[in-house]
Amino acid sequence: MLHTRIFQFNPLGTNCIVIWADGNSSCTLVDPGMSSDEGVSELMEFLSREHLTPDAIFLTHGHFDHVWGVERLLPQFPVPVYMHPADADILADGSSAFRGMQGLKVFQHSFPTVDVADGETVTSAGTSWKVLHTPGHTPGCVCYYSAGNNLLLSGDTLFAGSIGRTDLRGGDYDMLMASIREKLLNLPGETDVIPGHGQPTTIAREGMYNPFLQPFNEPDADFPEEGIAIRGE
């Protein structure tokens, strides 16, 4: 059985997820966004209490609020950090994506990452995850999907009742919508979804109720380019 523990760190409330299986002392850390010593201590105390040792760090994308704690963890846990290479520039210059947002102290980050690609399988702590490249929020956004556990880690691609913002550097609304419809909504409806912010959800719930994913948000392929003639004109 797979277990998850979600921490919400930093002023943006980023979900840091710890994932481990029964009988396994290794775990996977997803988007460790701790921006304070208190956050680091909270995570470390949990790992110690549960006798867990990180086996890998998964990054869903390179925005600073999802990577804040990586450099604090690597000295103690020198594990691979998986990220899509299309977000390398965003990782290196995290402040550019959020320039103009007042009240946020943004740090530059530099640490080695291991490239992942769409369709690749990454194994950590005894669990295999399929990488789904879902560009739109950033060029290198990915989701991690474990079919055997009906679990999707959706990062900032898909939220409960919402989708990732596309007004930041590298964002593309049309690409994001295509990513969600082609890569995520075709997963089994019972798939549990843990997003990068907010509460968990399921694929079925989002497909039925997420207002951003309803048909009226998509262009009608049958609508004539010249429009519809109005009677009397």
Coordinates of N, CA and C in Angstrom, one line a residue:
M1 N 0.8 -1.2 0.0 CA 0.0 0.0 0.0 C 0.9 1.2 0.0
L2 N 0.5 2.2 -0.8 CA 1.2 3.5 -0.9 C 0.7 4.5 0.1
H3 N 1.6 5.2 0.8 CA 1.2 6.2 1.7 C 1.7 7.6 1.2
T4 N 0.9 8.6 1.5 CA 1.3 10.0 1.2 C 1.1 10.9 2.4
R5 N 2.0 11.9 2.5 CA 1.8 12.9 3.5 C 2.1 14.2 2.8
I6 N 1.1 15.2 2.9 CA 1.2 16.4 2.2 C 1.5 17.5 3.2
F7 N 2.6 18.3 2.9 CA 2.9 19.5 3.7 C 2.7 20.7 2.8
Q8 N 2.2 21.8 3.4 CA 2.0 23.0 2.6 C 3.1 24.0 3.1
F9 N 4.0 24.3 2.3 CA 5.1 25.2 2.6 C 5.1 26.5 1.9
N10 N 5.8 27.5 2.4 CA 6.1 28.8 1.9 C 4.8 29.6 1.7
P11 N 5.0 31.0 1.5 CA 3.8 31.8 1.4 C 2.8 31.5 0.3
L12 N 3.2 30.7 -0.7 CA 2.3 30.3 -1.8 C 1.6 29.0 -1.5
G13 N 1.9 28.4 -0.4 CA 1.2 27.2 0.0 C 1.4 26.0 -1.0
T14 N 2.7 25.8 -1.3 CA 3.1 24.7 -2.2 C 3.0 23.4 -1.5
N15 N 2.4 22.4 -2.2 CA 2.3 21.1 -1.6 C 3.6 20.3 -1.8
C16 N 4.2 20.0 -0.7 CA 5.4 19.1 -0.7 C 4.8 17.7 -0.3
I17 N 5.1 16.7 -1.1 CA 4.5 15.4 -0.9 C 5.6 14.4 -0.5
V18 N 5.3 13.6 0.5 CA 6.2 12.5 0.9 C 5.4 11.2 0.5
I19 N 6.1 10.3 -0.2 CA 5.4 9.1 -0.7 C 6.2 7.9 -0.3
W20 N 5.6 6.9 0.3 CA 6.3 5.7 0.7 C 5.4 4.5 0.7
A21 N 5.9 3.3 0.6 CA 5.1 2.1 0.6 C 5.3 1.3 1.9
D22 N 4.4 0.4 2.1 CA 4.5 -0.5 3.3 C 5.8 -1.3 3.2
G23 N 6.5 -1.4 4.3 CA 7.7 -2.2 4.4 C 8.9 -1.6 3.7
N24 N 8.8 -0.4 3.3 CA 9.9 0.3 2.6 C 10.3 1.5 3.4
S25 N 11.6 1.6 3.8 CA 12.1 2.7 4.6 C 12.5 3.9 3.7
S26 N 12.5 3.7 2.4 CA 12.8 4.8 1.4 C 11.5 5.5 1.1
C27 N 11.7 6.8 0.7 CA 10.5 7.5 0.3 C 10.9 8.5 -0.9
T28 N 9.9 9.0 -1.5 CA 10.1 10.0 -2.6 C 9.6 11.3 -2.1
L29 N 10.3 12.4 -2.4 CA 9.9 13.7 -2.0 C 9.5 14.4 -3.3
V30 N 8.4 15.1 -3.3 CA 7.9 15.8 -4.5 C 7.8 17.3 -4.2
D31 N 8.4 18.1 -5.0 CA 8.3 19.6 -4.9 C 8.6 20.1 -3.4
P32 N 9.8 19.9 -2.9 CA 10.1 20.3 -1.6 C 10.3 21.9 -1.5
G33 N 9.2 22.6 -1.2 CA 9.2 24.0 -1.3 C 9.4 24.8 0.0
M34 N 10.2 24.2 0.9 CA 10.4 24.8 2.2 C 11.2 26.1 2.0
S35 N 10.6 27.2 2.5 CA 11.3 28.5 2.4 C 11.9 29.0 3.7
S36 N 11.7 28.2 4.8 CA 12.1 28.6 6.1 C 12.8 27.5 6.8
D37 N 13.5 27.8 7.9 CA 14.1 26.8 8.7 C 13.0 26.0 9.4
E38 N 11.9 26.6 9.8 CA 10.8 25.9 10.4 C 10.2 24.8 9.5
G39 N 10.1 25.1 8.2 CA 9.6 24.2 7.3 C 10.5 23.0 7.1
V40 N 11.8 23.3 7.0 CA 12.8 22.2 6.9 C 12.8 21.3 8.1
S41 N 12.7 21.9 9.3 CA 12.6 21.1 10.6 C 11.4 20.3 10.6
E42 N 10.2 20.8 10.2 CA 9.0 20.0 10.2 C 9.1 18.8 9.3
L43 N 9.7 19.0 8.1 CA 9.9 17.8 7.2 C 10.8 16.8 7.8
M44 N 12.0 17.3 8.3 CA 13.0 16.4 8.8 C 12.4 15.6 10.0
E45 N 11.7 16.3 10.9 CA 11.1 15.6 12.1 C 10.2 14.5 11.6
F46 N 9.4 14.8 10.6 CA 8.5 13.7 10.1 C 9.3 12.5 9.5
L47 N 10.3 12.8 8.7 CA 11.1 11.7 8.2 C 11.7 10.9 9.3
S48 N 12.2 11.5 10.3 CA 12.9 10.8 11.4 C 11.8 10.0 12.2
R49 N 10.7 10.6 12.4 CA 9.7 9.9 13.2 C 9.1 8.7 12.5
E50 N 9.0 8.7 11.2 CA 8.5 7.6 10.4 C 9.7 6.7 9.9
H51 N 10.9 7.0 10.2 CA 12.1 6.2 9.8 C 12.2 6.1 8.3
L52 N 12.0 7.3 7.7 CA 12.1 7.3 6.2 C 13.3 8.0 5.7
T53 N 13.9 7.5 4.6 CA 15.0 8.2 4.0 C 14.7 8.5 2.5
P54 N 14.8 9.7 2.1 CA 14.5 10.0 0.7 C 15.4 9.2 -0.3
D55 N 14.7 8.7 -1.4 CA 15.4 8.0 -2.4 C 15.6 8.8 -3.7
A56 N 14.7 9.9 -3.8 CA 14.8 10.7 -5.0 C 13.9 11.9 -4.7
I57 N 14.1 13.0 -5.5 CA 13.3 14.2 -5.4 C 12.7 14.4 -6.8
F58 N 11.4 14.5 -6.9 CA 10.7 14.7 -8.1 C 10.3 16.2 -8.1
L59 N 10.6 16.9 -9.2 CA 10.1 18.3 -9.4 C 9.1 18.3 -10.6
T60 N 7.9 18.8 -10.3 CA 6.9 18.9 -11.4 C 7.3 20.0 -12.4
H61 N 8.0 21.0 -11.9 CA 8.5 22.1 -12.8 C 9.5 23.0 -12.0
G62 N 10.0 24.0 -12.6 CA 11.1 24.7 -12.1 C 10.8 26.0 -11.3
H63 N 9.6 26.3 -11.1 CA 9.3 27.5 -10.3 C 9.8 27.5 -8.9
F64 N 10.3 28.6 -8.5 CA 11.0 28.7 -7.2 C 10.2 28.2 -6.0
D65 N 8.9 28.3 -6.0 CA 8.2 27.9 -4.8 C 8.1 26.4 -4.8
H66 N 8.4 25.7 -5.8 CA 8.4 24.2 -5.8 C 9.8 23.6 -5.6
V67 N 10.9 24.4 -5.6 CA 12.2 23.9 -5.5 C 13.0 24.6 -4.3
W68 N 12.3 25.4 -3.5 CA 13.0 26.2 -2.5 C 13.8 25.4 -1.6
G69 N 13.4 24.2 -1.2 CA 14.1 23.4 -0.2 C 15.1 22.4 -0.7
V70 N 15.2 22.3 -2.0 CA 16.1 21.3 -2.6 C 17.5 21.4 -2.1
E71 N 18.1 22.6 -2.1 CA 19.4 22.8 -1.7 C 19.7 22.6 -0.2
R72 N 18.6 22.7 0.6 CA 18.7 22.5 2.0 C 18.7 21.0 2.2
L73 N 18.2 20.2 1.3 CA 18.1 18.7 1.5 C 19.3 17.9 1.0
L74 N 19.8 18.4 -0.1 CA 20.8 17.6 -0.8 C 22.1 17.3 0.0
P75 N 22.6 18.3 0.9 CA 23.7 17.9 1.7 C 23.5 16.7 2.6
Q76 N 22.3 16.5 3.1 CA 22.0 15.4 3.9 C 21.5 14.2 3.1
F77 N 20.8 14.4 2.0 CA 20.3 13.4 1.2 C 20.8 13.6 -0.2
P78 N 21.9 13.1 -0.6 CA 22.4 13.3 -2.0 C 21.8 12.4 -3.0
V79 N 20.5 12.7 -3.3 CA 19.7 11.9 -4.2 C 19.5 12.5 -5.5
P80 N 19.1 11.8 -6.5 CA 18.8 12.4 -7.8 C 17.6 13.3 -7.8
V81 N 17.7 14.5 -8.5 CA 16.6 15.4 -8.6 C 16.0 15.4 -10.0
Y82 N 14.9 14.9 -10.2 CA 14.3 14.7 -11.5 C 13.5 15.9 -12.0
M83 N 13.8 16.4 -13.2 CA 13.1 17.6 -13.7 C 13.2 17.5 -15.2
H84 N 12.2 18.1 -15.9 CA 12.2 18.2 -17.4 C 13.2 19.3 -17.8
P85 N 14.1 19.0 -18.8 CA 15.1 20.0 -19.2 C 14.6 21.3 -19.7
A86 N 13.3 21.3 -20.2 CA 12.7 22.5 -20.8 C 12.6 23.6 -19.7
D87 N 12.7 23.3 -18.4 CA 12.5 24.3 -17.4 C 13.9 24.7 -16.8
A88 N 15.0 24.3 -17.4 CA 16.3 24.7 -16.9 C 16.5 26.2 -16.7
D89 N 16.0 26.9 -17.7 CA 16.2 28.4 -17.6 C 15.3 29.0 -16.5
I90 N 14.2 28.5 -16.3 CA 13.3 29.0 -15.3 C 13.9 28.6 -13.9
L91 N 14.5 27.5 -13.8 CA 15.1 27.1 -12.5 C 16.3 28.0 -12.2
A92 N 17.1 28.3 -13.3 CA 18.3 29.1 -13.1 C 18.0 30.6 -12.8
D93 N 16.8 31.1 -13.2 CA 16.4 32.5 -13.0 C 15.0 32.5 -12.5
G94 N 14.8 32.0 -11.3 CA 13.4 31.8 -10.8 C 12.7 33.1 -10.7
S95 N 13.5 34.2 -10.4 CA 12.8 35.5 -10.1 C 12.1 36.1 -11.4
S96 N 12.6 35.7 -12.6 CA 12.0 36.3 -13.8 C 10.6 35.9 -14.0
A97 N 10.2 34.7 -13.5 CA 8.8 34.3 -13.7 C 7.9 35.1 -12.9
F98 N 8.3 35.5 -11.7 CA 7.4 36.2 -10.8 C 7.8 37.6 -10.6
R99 N 8.6 38.2 -11.5 CA 9.0 39.6 -11.3 C 7.7 40.5 -11.3
G100 N 7.7 41.4 -10.3 CA 6.6 42.3 -10.1 C 5.6 41.9 -9.1
M101 N 5.8 40.7 -8.5 CA 4.9 40.2 -7.5 C 5.5 40.7 -6.2
Q102 N 4.8 41.6 -5.5 CA 5.3 42.2 -4.3 C 5.2 41.3 -3.1
G103 N 6.2 41.4 -2.2 CA 6.2 40.7 -1.0 C 6.8 39.3 -1.1
L104 N 7.3 38.9 -2.2 CA 8.0 37.6 -2.3 C 9.5 37.8 -2.4
K105 N 10.2 37.1 -1.6 CA 11.6 37.1 -1.6 C 12.0 35.9 -2.5
V106 N 12.6 36.1 -3.6 CA 12.9 35.0 -4.5 C 14.4 34.7 -4.6
F107 N 14.8 33.5 -4.5 CA 16.1 33.0 -4.5 C 16.5 32.4 -5.8
Q108 N 17.8 32.5 -6.2 CA 18.3 31.8 -7.4 C 18.7 30.4 -6.9
H109 N 18.5 29.5 -7.8 CA 18.8 28.1 -7.4 C 19.7 27.5 -8.4
S110 N 20.6 26.7 -7.9 CA 21.6 26.0 -8.7 C 21.9 24.6 -8.1
F111 N 21.4 23.6 -8.7 CA 21.7 22.2 -8.2 C 21.6 21.3 -9.4
P112 N 22.3 20.2 -9.4 CA 22.2 19.3 -10.6 C 20.8 18.6 -10.6
T113 N 20.3 18.4 -11.9 CA 19.1 17.7 -12.1 C 19.3 16.6 -13.1
V114 N 18.4 15.6 -13.0 CA 18.4 14.5 -13.9 C 17.2 14.7 -14.9
D115 N 17.5 14.7 -16.2 CA 16.4 15.0 -17.1 C 15.4 13.8 -17.2
V116 N 14.2 14.2 -17.3 CA 13.1 13.2 -17.6 C 12.4 13.6 -18.9
A117 N 11.8 12.6 -19.6 CA 11.2 12.8 -20.8 C 9.8 12.2 -20.8
D118 N 8.9 12.7 -21.7 CA 7.6 12.2 -21.8 C 7.5 10.7 -22.1
G119 N 6.8 10.0 -21.3 CA 6.6 8.5 -21.4 C 7.7 7.7 -20.7
E120 N 8.7 8.3 -20.2 CA 9.7 7.6 -19.4 C 9.2 7.1 -18.1
T121 N 9.7 6.0 -17.7 CA 9.4 5.5 -16.3 C 10.6 5.7 -15.4
V122 N 10.2 6.3 -14.2 CA 11.2 6.6 -13.2 C 10.8 5.8 -12.0
T123 N 11.7 5.1 -11.4 CA 11.4 4.3 -10.2 C 12.1 4.9 -9.0
S124 N 11.3 5.1 -7.9 CA 11.9 5.6 -6.7 C 11.2 4.9 -5.5
A125 N 11.9 4.6 -4.5 CA 11.4 3.9 -3.3 C 10.5 2.8 -3.6
G126 N 10.8 2.0 -4.6 CA 10.1 0.8 -5.0 C 8.9 1.0 -5.8
T127 N 8.6 2.2 -6.2 CA 7.4 2.5 -7.0 C 7.8 3.1 -8.3
S128 N 7.1 2.6 -9.4 CA 7.4 3.1 -10.7 C 6.4 4.2 -11.1
W129 N 6.9 5.3 -11.7 CA 6.1 6.4 -12.1 C 6.3 6.7 -13.6
K130 N 5.2 6.9 -14.3 CA 5.3 7.3 -15.7 C 5.4 8.8 -15.8
V131 N 6.3 9.4 -16.5 CA 6.4 10.8 -16.7 C 5.5 11.3 -17.8
L132 N 4.6 12.2 -17.5 CA 3.7 12.8 -18.5 C 4.1 14.3 -18.7
H133 N 4.7 14.6 -19.8 CA 5.1 16.0 -20.1 C 3.8 16.8 -20.4
T134 N 3.5 17.8 -19.6 CA 2.3 18.6 -19.7 C 2.6 20.1 -19.8
P135 N 3.2 20.5 -20.8 CA 3.6 21.9 -20.9 C 2.4 22.8 -21.0
G136 N 2.6 24.1 -20.5 CA 1.5 25.0 -20.5 C 1.6 26.0 -19.4
H137 N 1.8 25.5 -18.2 CA 2.1 26.4 -17.0 C 3.5 26.8 -17.2
T138 N 4.4 25.9 -17.5 CA 5.8 26.2 -17.9 C 6.1 25.2 -19.0
P139 N 7.2 25.5 -19.8 CA 7.5 24.6 -20.9 C 7.8 23.2 -20.4
G140 N 8.4 23.1 -19.2 CA 8.8 21.8 -18.7 C 8.0 21.1 -17.7
C141 N 6.7 21.5 -17.5 CA 5.9 20.9 -16.6 C 5.7 19.4 -16.8
V142 N 5.7 18.6 -15.8 CA 5.4 17.2 -15.9 C 4.5 16.8 -14.8
C143 N 3.8 15.7 -15.0 CA 3.1 15.0 -14.0 C 3.7 13.6 -13.9
Y144 N 3.6 13.1 -12.7 CA 4.1 11.7 -12.4 C 2.9 10.8 -12.1
Y145 N 2.8 9.7 -12.8 CA 1.6 8.8 -12.8 C 2.0 7.4 -12.4
S146 N 1.3 6.9 -11.3 CA 1.5 5.5 -10.9 C 0.2 4.8 -11.2
A147 N 0.2 4.0 -12.3 CA -1.1 3.3 -12.7 C -1.4 2.3 -11.6
G148 N -0.5 1.6 -11.1 CA -0.8 0.5 -10.1 C -1.3 1.1 -8.8
N149 N -1.1 2.3 -8.5 CA -1.6 2.9 -7.3 C -2.7 4.0 -7.6
N150 N -3.2 4.1 -8.8 CA -4.2 5.1 -9.2 C -3.9 6.5 -8.6
L151 N -2.7 6.9 -8.8 CA -2.2 8.2 -8.3 C -1.5 9.0 -9.3
L152 N -1.9 10.3 -9.4 CA -1.3 11.3 -10.3 C -0.8 12.4 -9.5
L153 N 0.4 12.8 -9.7 CA 1.0 14.0 -9.1 C 1.0 15.1 -10.1
S154 N 0.0 16.0 -10.1 CA -0.2 16.9 -11.2 C 0.5 18.2 -11.2
G155 N 1.2 18.5 -10.1 CA 2.0 19.8 -10.0 C 1.0 21.0 -10.2
D156 N 1.4 21.9 -11.1 CA 0.6 23.1 -11.3 C -0.1 23.0 -12.7
T157 N -0.2 21.8 -13.2 CA -1.0 21.6 -14.4 C -2.5 21.6 -14.2
L158 N -2.9 20.8 -13.2 CA -4.3 20.6 -12.9 C -4.5 20.7 -11.4
F159 N -5.5 21.5 -11.0 CA -5.9 21.7 -9.6 C -7.3 21.2 -9.4
A160 N -7.7 21.1 -8.1 CA -9.1 20.9 -7.8 C -9.9 22.1 -8.2
G161 N -10.7 22.0 -9.2 CA -11.6 23.1 -9.7 C -10.9 24.2 -10.4
S162 N -9.6 24.0 -10.8 CA -8.9 25.0 -11.6 C -7.8 24.4 -12.4
I163 N -7.0 25.3 -13.0 CA -5.9 24.8 -13.8 C -4.7 25.8 -13.5
G164 N -3.5 25.4 -14.0 CA -2.4 26.3 -13.7 C -2.5 27.6 -14.5
R165 N -1.9 28.6 -13.9 CA -1.9 29.9 -14.5 C -0.9 29.9 -15.7
T166 N -1.2 30.7 -16.7 CA -0.4 30.7 -17.9 C 0.1 32.1 -18.3
D167 N 0.0 33.1 -17.3 CA 0.4 34.4 -17.6 C 1.9 34.7 -17.2
L168 N 2.6 33.7 -16.7 CA 4.0 33.8 -16.3 C 4.9 33.4 -17.5
R169 N 6.1 33.7 -17.4 CA 7.1 33.3 -18.4 C 7.0 31.9 -18.8
G170 N 6.9 31.7 -20.1 CA 6.8 30.3 -20.7 C 5.4 29.7 -20.7
G171 N 4.4 30.5 -20.1 CA 3.1 29.9 -20.1 C 2.3 30.0 -21.4
D172 N 1.4 29.0 -21.6 CA 0.7 29.0 -22.9 C -0.6 28.3 -22.6
Y173 N -1.7 29.1 -22.7 CA -3.0 28.6 -22.3 C -3.5 27.4 -23.2
D174 N -3.4 27.6 -24.5 CA -3.8 26.5 -25.5 C -3.0 25.3 -25.3
M175 N -1.7 25.4 -25.0 CA -0.9 24.2 -24.8 C -1.3 23.5 -23.5
L176 N -1.6 24.3 -22.4 CA -2.0 23.7 -21.2 C -3.3 22.9 -21.3
M177 N -4.3 23.5 -22.0 CA -5.5 22.8 -22.2 C -5.3 21.5 -23.0
A178 N -4.5 21.6 -24.0 CA -4.2 20.4 -24.8 C -3.5 19.3 -23.9
S179 N -2.6 19.8 -23.0 CA -1.9 18.8 -22.1 C -2.9 18.1 -21.2
I180 N -3.8 18.9 -20.6 CA -4.8 18.3 -19.7 C -5.7 17.3 -20.4
R181 N -6.2 17.8 -21.6 CA -7.2 16.9 -22.3 C -6.5 15.7 -22.9
E182 N -5.3 15.8 -23.4 CA -4.7 14.7 -24.1 C -3.9 13.7 -23.1
K183 N -3.4 14.3 -22.0 CA -2.6 13.5 -21.2 C -3.2 13.1 -19.9
L184 N -4.2 13.9 -19.4 CA -4.7 13.7 -18.0 C -6.1 13.1 -18.0
L185 N -7.0 13.8 -18.8 CA -8.4 13.4 -18.7 C -8.7 12.0 -19.3
N186 N -7.7 11.4 -20.0 CA -7.9 10.1 -20.5 C -7.5 9.0 -19.5
L187 N -7.0 9.4 -18.4 CA -6.6 8.5 -17.3 C -7.9 8.0 -16.7
P188 N -7.8 6.8 -16.0 CA -9.1 6.3 -15.3 C -9.7 7.3 -14.4
G189 N -11.0 7.4 -14.4 CA -11.7 8.4 -13.6 C -11.4 8.3 -12.1
E190 N -11.1 7.1 -11.6 CA -10.9 6.9 -10.2 C -9.4 7.3 -9.7
T191 N -8.7 7.8 -10.7 CA -7.3 8.2 -10.4 C -7.3 9.4 -9.4
D192 N -6.6 9.2 -8.2 CA -6.5 10.3 -7.3 C -5.4 11.2 -7.8
V193 N -5.7 12.5 -7.6 CA -4.8 13.6 -8.0 C -4.4 14.4 -6.9
I194 N -3.1 14.5 -6.7 CA -2.5 15.5 -5.7 C -1.8 16.6 -6.5
P195 N -2.4 17.8 -6.4 CA -1.9 18.9 -7.2 C -0.7 19.6 -6.5
G196 N -0.2 20.6 -7.1 CA 0.9 21.4 -6.5 C 0.5 22.4 -5.5
H197 N -0.8 22.7 -5.5 CA -1.4 23.6 -4.5 C -2.8 23.2 -4.2
G198 N -3.3 23.4 -3.0 CA -4.7 23.1 -2.8 C -5.0 21.6 -2.4
Q199 N -6.2 21.3 -2.5 CA -6.7 20.0 -2.0 C -6.6 18.9 -3.1
P200 N -6.5 17.6 -2.7 CA -6.5 16.5 -3.6 C -7.9 16.4 -4.3
T201 N -7.9 15.7 -5.4 CA -9.1 15.5 -6.2 C -9.0 14.2 -6.9
T202 N -9.9 14.0 -7.9 CA -9.8 12.9 -8.8 C -10.0 13.3 -10.2
I203 N -9.6 12.5 -11.1 CA -9.7 12.8 -12.6 C -11.2 12.9 -12.9
A204 N -12.1 12.0 -12.4 CA -13.5 12.0 -12.7 C -14.1 13.3 -12.2
R205 N -13.8 13.8 -11.0 CA -14.3 15.0 -10.5 C -14.0 16.2 -11.3
E206 N -12.7 16.3 -11.8 CA -12.3 17.4 -12.6 C -12.9 17.4 -13.9
G207 N -13.0 16.2 -14.5 CA -13.6 16.1 -15.8 C -15.1 16.5 -15.8
M208 N -15.8 16.3 -14.7 CA -17.2 16.6 -14.6 C -17.5 18.0 -14.2
Y209 N -16.7 18.5 -13.2 CA -17.0 19.7 -12.6 C -16.1 20.9 -12.7
N210 N -14.8 20.6 -13.1 CA -13.9 21.7 -13.3 C -14.4 22.7 -14.3
P211 N -14.7 24.0 -13.9 CA -15.2 24.9 -14.9 C -14.3 25.2 -16.1
F212 N -13.0 25.1 -15.9 CA -12.1 25.4 -17.0 C -12.1 24.2 -18.0
L213 N -12.6 23.1 -17.7 CA -12.6 21.9 -18.6 C -13.9 21.6 -19.2
Q214 N -14.9 22.5 -19.1 CA -16.2 22.3 -19.7 C -16.1 22.6 -21.2
P215 N -17.0 21.9 -22.0 CA -17.0 22.1 -23.4 C -17.1 23.5 -23.9
F216 N -17.8 24.4 -23.2 CA -17.9 25.8 -23.6 C -16.6 26.5 -23.6
N217 N -15.6 26.0 -23.0 CA -14.3 26.7 -23.0 C -13.5 26.3 -24.3
E218 N -14.0 25.4 -25.1 CA -13.2 24.9 -26.3 C -13.9 25.5 -27.5
P219 N -13.1 25.8 -28.6 CA -13.7 26.2 -29.8 C -14.5 25.1 -30.5
D220 N -15.6 25.4 -31.1 CA -16.5 24.4 -31.8 C -15.9 24.2 -33.2
A221 N -15.5 22.9 -33.4 CA -14.9 22.6 -34.7 C -15.9 22.7 -35.8
D222 N -17.2 22.7 -35.5 CA -18.2 22.7 -36.6 C -18.7 24.2 -36.8
F223 N -18.2 25.1 -36.1 CA -18.6 26.5 -36.2 C -18.0 27.1 -37.5
P224 N -18.8 27.6 -38.4 CA -18.2 28.1 -39.7 C -17.3 29.3 -39.4
E225 N -16.2 29.4 -40.1 CA -15.2 30.5 -40.0 C -15.9 31.8 -40.3
E226 N -16.8 31.8 -41.2 CA -17.5 33.1 -41.6 C -18.6 33.5 -40.7
G227 N -18.9 32.6 -39.7 CA -19.9 32.9 -38.7 C -21.3 32.5 -39.2
I228 N -22.3 32.8 -38.4 CA -23.7 32.4 -38.8 C -24.4 33.7 -39.3
A229 N -25.1 33.5 -40.4 CA -25.9 34.7 -40.9 C -27.1 35.0 -40.0
I230 N -27.3 36.2 -39.8 CA -28.4 36.7 -39.0 C -29.6 37.0 -39.9
R231 N -30.8 36.5 -39.6 CA -31.9 36.6 -40.5 C -32.2 38.1 -40.8
G232 N -32.4 38.4 -42.0 CA -32.6 39.8 -42.4 C -31.4 40.6 -42.8
E233 N -30.2 39.9 -42.6 CA -29.0 40.6 -43.1 C -28.5 40.1 -44.4

